[in-house]
PDB file of C-alpha atoms in Angstrom:
ATOM      1  CA  UNK A   1       0.000   0.000   0.000  1.00  0.00           C
ATOM      2  CA  UNK A   2       0.958   3.678   0.077  1.00  0.00           C
ATOM      3  CA  UNK A   3       2.409   3.291   3.580  1.00  0.00           C
ATOM      4  CA  UNK A   4       4.982   0.792   2.329  1.00  0.00           C
ATOM      5  CA  UNK A   5       6.090   3.184  -0.414  1.00  0.00           C
ATOM      6  CA  UNK A   6       6.741   5.895   2.167  1.00  0.00           C
ATOM      7  CA  UNK A   7       8.656   3.492   4.405  1.00  0.00           C
ATOM      8  CA  UNK A   8      10.838   2.339   1.514  1.00  0.00           C
ATOM      9  CA  UNK A   9      12.071   5.924   1.170  1.00  0.00           C
ATOM     10  CA  UNK A  10      13.544   5.725   4.686  1.00  0.00           C
ATOM     11  CA  UNK A  11      14.283   2.056   5.385  1.00  0.00           C
ATOM     12  CA  UNK A  12      16.327  -0.369   3.327  1.00  0.00           C
ATOM     13  CA  UNK A  13      18.101  -3.660   3.996  1.00  0.00           C
ATOM     14  CA  UNK A  14      21.756  -3.173   4.965  1.00  0.00           C
ATOM     15  CA  UNK A  15      22.844  -4.951   1.790  1.00  0.00           C
ATOM     16  CA  UNK A  16      21.172  -2.219  -0.278  1.00  0.00           C
ATOM     17  CA  UNK A  17      22.374   0.821   1.616  1.00  0.00           C
ATOM     18  CA  UNK A  18      25.737   0.066   3.247  1.00  0.00           C
ATOM     19  CA  UNK A  19      27.726   1.697   0.424  1.00  0.00           C
ATOM     20  CA  UNK A  20      25.626   4.873   0.593  1.00  0.00           C
ATOM     21  CA  UNK A  21      25.846   5.042   4.394  1.00  0.00           C
ATOM     22  CA  UNK A  22      29.628   4.602   4.275  1.00  0.00           C
ATOM     23  CA  UNK A  23      29.852   7.443   1.756  1.00  0.00           C
ATOM     24  CA  UNK A  24      27.730   9.710   3.934  1.00  0.00           C
ATOM     25  CA  UNK A  25      29.839   8.960   6.996  1.00  0.00           C
ATOM     26  CA  UNK A  26      33.063   9.623   5.082  1.00  0.00           C
ATOM     27  CA  UNK A  27      31.735  12.970   3.827  1.00  0.00           C
ATOM     28  CA  UNK A  28      30.622  14.267   7.229  1.00  0.00           C
ATOM     29  CA  UNK A  29      32.046  17.679   8.032  1.00  0.00           C
ATOM     30  CA  UNK A  30      31.909  19.994  11.016  1.00  0.00           C
ATOM     31  CA  UNK A  31      28.561  21.730  11.464  1.00  0.00           C
ATOM     32  CA  UNK A  32      28.766  25.116   9.683  1.00  0.00           C
ATOM     33  CA  UNK A  33      26.432  26.787  12.198  1.00  0.00           C
ATOM     34  CA  UNK A  34      28.546  28.093  15.052  1.00  0.00           C
ATOM     35  CA  UNK A  35      27.490  27.430  18.634  1.00  0.00           C
ATOM     36  CA  UNK A  36      28.279  30.214  21.121  1.00  0.00           C
ATOM     37  CA  UNK A  37      31.003  29.274  23.612  1.00  0.00           C
ATOM     38  CA  UNK A  38      28.579  29.571  26.535  1.00  0.00           C
ATOM     39  CA  UNK A  39      26.062  27.089  25.054  1.00  0.00           C
ATOM     40  CA  UNK A  40      25.884  23.431  24.136  1.00  0.00           C
ATOM     41  CA  UNK A  41      24.743  22.405  20.657  1.00  0.00           C
ATOM     42  CA  UNK A  42      21.024  21.705  20.281  1.00  0.00           C
ATOM     43  CA  UNK A  43      20.481  17.949  20.165  1.00  0.00           C
ATOM     44  CA  UNK A  44      16.965  16.516  19.913  1.00  0.00           C
ATOM     45  CA  UNK A  45      18.110  12.952  20.510  1.00  0.00           C
ATOM     46  CA  UNK A  46      14.868  11.805  22.139  1.00  0.00           C
ATOM     47  CA  UNK A  47      12.818  13.016  19.196  1.00  0.00           C
ATOM     48  CA  UNK A  48      15.181  11.376  16.698  1.00  0.00           C
ATOM     49  CA  UNK A  49      14.949   8.038  18.517  1.00  0.00           C
ATOM     50  CA  UNK A  50      11.166   8.329  18.672  1.00  0.00           C
ATOM     51  CA  UNK A  51      10.962   8.836  14.899  1.00  0.00           C
ATOM     52  CA  UNK A  52      13.363   5.938  14.264  1.00  0.00           C
ATOM     53  CA  UNK A  53      11.437   3.522  16.461  1.00  0.00           C
ATOM     54  CA  UNK A  54       8.126   4.609  14.916  1.00  0.00           C
ATOM     55  CA  UNK A  55       9.469   3.904  11.427  1.00  0.00           C
ATOM     56  CA  UNK A  56      10.693   0.483  12.507  1.00  0.00           C
ATOM     57  CA  UNK A  57       7.387  -0.311  14.196  1.00  0.00           C
ATOM     58  CA  UNK A  58       5.527   0.533  10.989  1.00  0.00           C
ATOM     59  CA  UNK A  59       7.952  -1.333   8.753  1.00  0.00           C
ATOM     60  CA  UNK A  60       8.377  -4.519  10.777  1.00  0.00           C
ATOM     61  CA  UNK A  61       5.768  -4.703  13.546  1.00  0.00           C
ATOM     62  CA  UNK A  62       6.259  -7.185  16.397  1.00  0.00           C
ATOM     63  CA  UNK A  63       9.741  -8.186  15.220  1.00  0.00           C
ATOM     64  CA  UNK A  64      13.200  -7.491  16.542  1.00  0.00           C
ATOM     65  CA  UNK A  65      15.070  -4.552  15.081  1.00  0.00           C
ATOM     66  CA  UNK A  66      17.973  -2.268  15.918  1.00  0.00           C
ATOM     67  CA  UNK A  67      18.366   1.496  16.007  1.00  0.00           C
ATOM     68  CA  UNK A  68      21.942   2.702  16.212  1.00  0.00           C
ATOM     69  CA  UNK A  69      22.567   6.148  17.685  1.00  0.00           C
ATOM     70  CA  UNK A  70      25.868   7.954  17.351  1.00  0.00           C
ATOM     71  CA  UNK A  71      25.745  11.048  19.540  1.00  0.00           C
ATOM     72  CA  UNK A  72      28.510  13.485  20.325  1.00  0.00           C
ATOM     73  CA  UNK A  73      26.961  14.807  23.506  1.00  0.00           C
ATOM     74  CA  UNK A  74      23.891  14.901  25.730  1.00  0.00           C
ATOM     75  CA  UNK A  75      20.338  15.530  24.593  1.00  0.00           C
ATOM     76  CA  UNK A  76      19.668  19.249  25.126  1.00  0.00           C
ATOM     77  CA  UNK A  77      16.294  19.760  23.463  1.00  0.00           C
ATOM     78  CA  UNK A  78      12.896  18.112  23.440  1.00  0.00           C
ATOM     79  CA  UNK A  79      11.888  14.839  25.073  1.00  0.00           C
ATOM     80  CA  UNK A  80      14.690  13.149  26.948  1.00  0.00           C
ATOM     81  CA  UNK A  81      16.829  16.232  27.466  1.00  0.00           C
ATOM     82  CA  UNK A  82      19.191  15.774  30.383  1.00  0.00           C
ATOM     83  CA  UNK A  83      20.844  19.191  30.518  1.00  0.00           C
ATOM     84  CA  UNK A  84      20.064  22.697  29.331  1.00  0.00           C
ATOM     85  CA  UNK A  85      21.947  24.327  26.510  1.00  0.00           C
ATOM     86  CA  UNK A  86      23.643  26.744  28.918  1.00  0.00           C
ATOM     87  CA  UNK A  87      27.092  25.495  29.863  1.00  0.00           C
ATOM     88  CA  UNK A  88      26.899  27.344  33.168  1.00  0.00           C
ATOM     89  CA  UNK A  89      24.386  24.688  34.286  1.00  0.00           C
ATOM     90  CA  UNK A  90      26.034  21.385  35.161  1.00  0.00           C
ATOM     91  CA  UNK A  91      24.756  18.087  33.899  1.00  0.00           C
ATOM     92  CA  UNK A  92      22.581  16.220  36.373  1.00  0.00           C
ATOM     93  CA  UNK A  93      24.129  13.633  38.660  1.00  0.00           C
ATOM     94  CA  UNK A  94      22.803  10.566  40.462  1.00  0.00           C
ATOM     95  CA  UNK A  95      22.694  12.607  43.676  1.00  0.00           C
ATOM     96  CA  UNK A  96      20.451  15.192  41.991  1.00  0.00           C
ATOM     97  CA  UNK A  97      18.103  12.446  40.826  1.00  0.00           C
ATOM     98  CA  UNK A  98      17.994  10.837  44.277  1.00  0.00           C
ATOM     99  CA  UNK A  99      17.140  14.195  45.900  1.00  0.00           C
ATOM    100  CA  UNK A 100      14.625  14.926  43.126  1.00  0.00           C
ATOM    101  CA  UNK A 101      16.483  18.207  42.704  1.00  0.00           C
ATOM    102  CA  UNK A 102      16.825  17.885  38.952  1.00  0.00           C
ATOM    103  CA  UNK A 103      14.432  20.159  37.036  1.00  0.00           C
ATOM    104  CA  UNK A 104      14.483  18.011  33.869  1.00  0.00           C
ATOM    105  CA  UNK A 105      13.646  14.742  35.647  1.00  0.00           C
ATOM    106  CA  UNK A 106       9.853  15.108  36.062  1.00  0.00           C
ATOM    107  CA  UNK A 107       9.085  16.003  32.419  1.00  0.00           C
ATOM    108  CA  UNK A 108      11.005  12.933  31.271  1.00  0.00           C
ATOM    109  CA  UNK A 109       8.918  10.534  33.375  1.00  0.00           C
TER     110      UNK A 109
END
């Protein structure tokens, strides 16, 4: 159906896409948008993982699958963020979670 056509734009067997993925990874360059020194880059990791798992669920429901995430830092935006973008704010620790003193903990639950 039309849903399968949409999924085929985003999901392929490894045998069909490994060469393209390798090329993309080899061509990666530093992000051209500068991040101020007092801020962390915006990373919507939780949202990206949600989209990836939704695509897999639609493509191969009730079967095992794998999502691989390569991140260069903590999630700073959207669902699952663990620290704000301001570098002056430290990343949460286990002690903060135990004391329930972490402001980003409740929205993530």
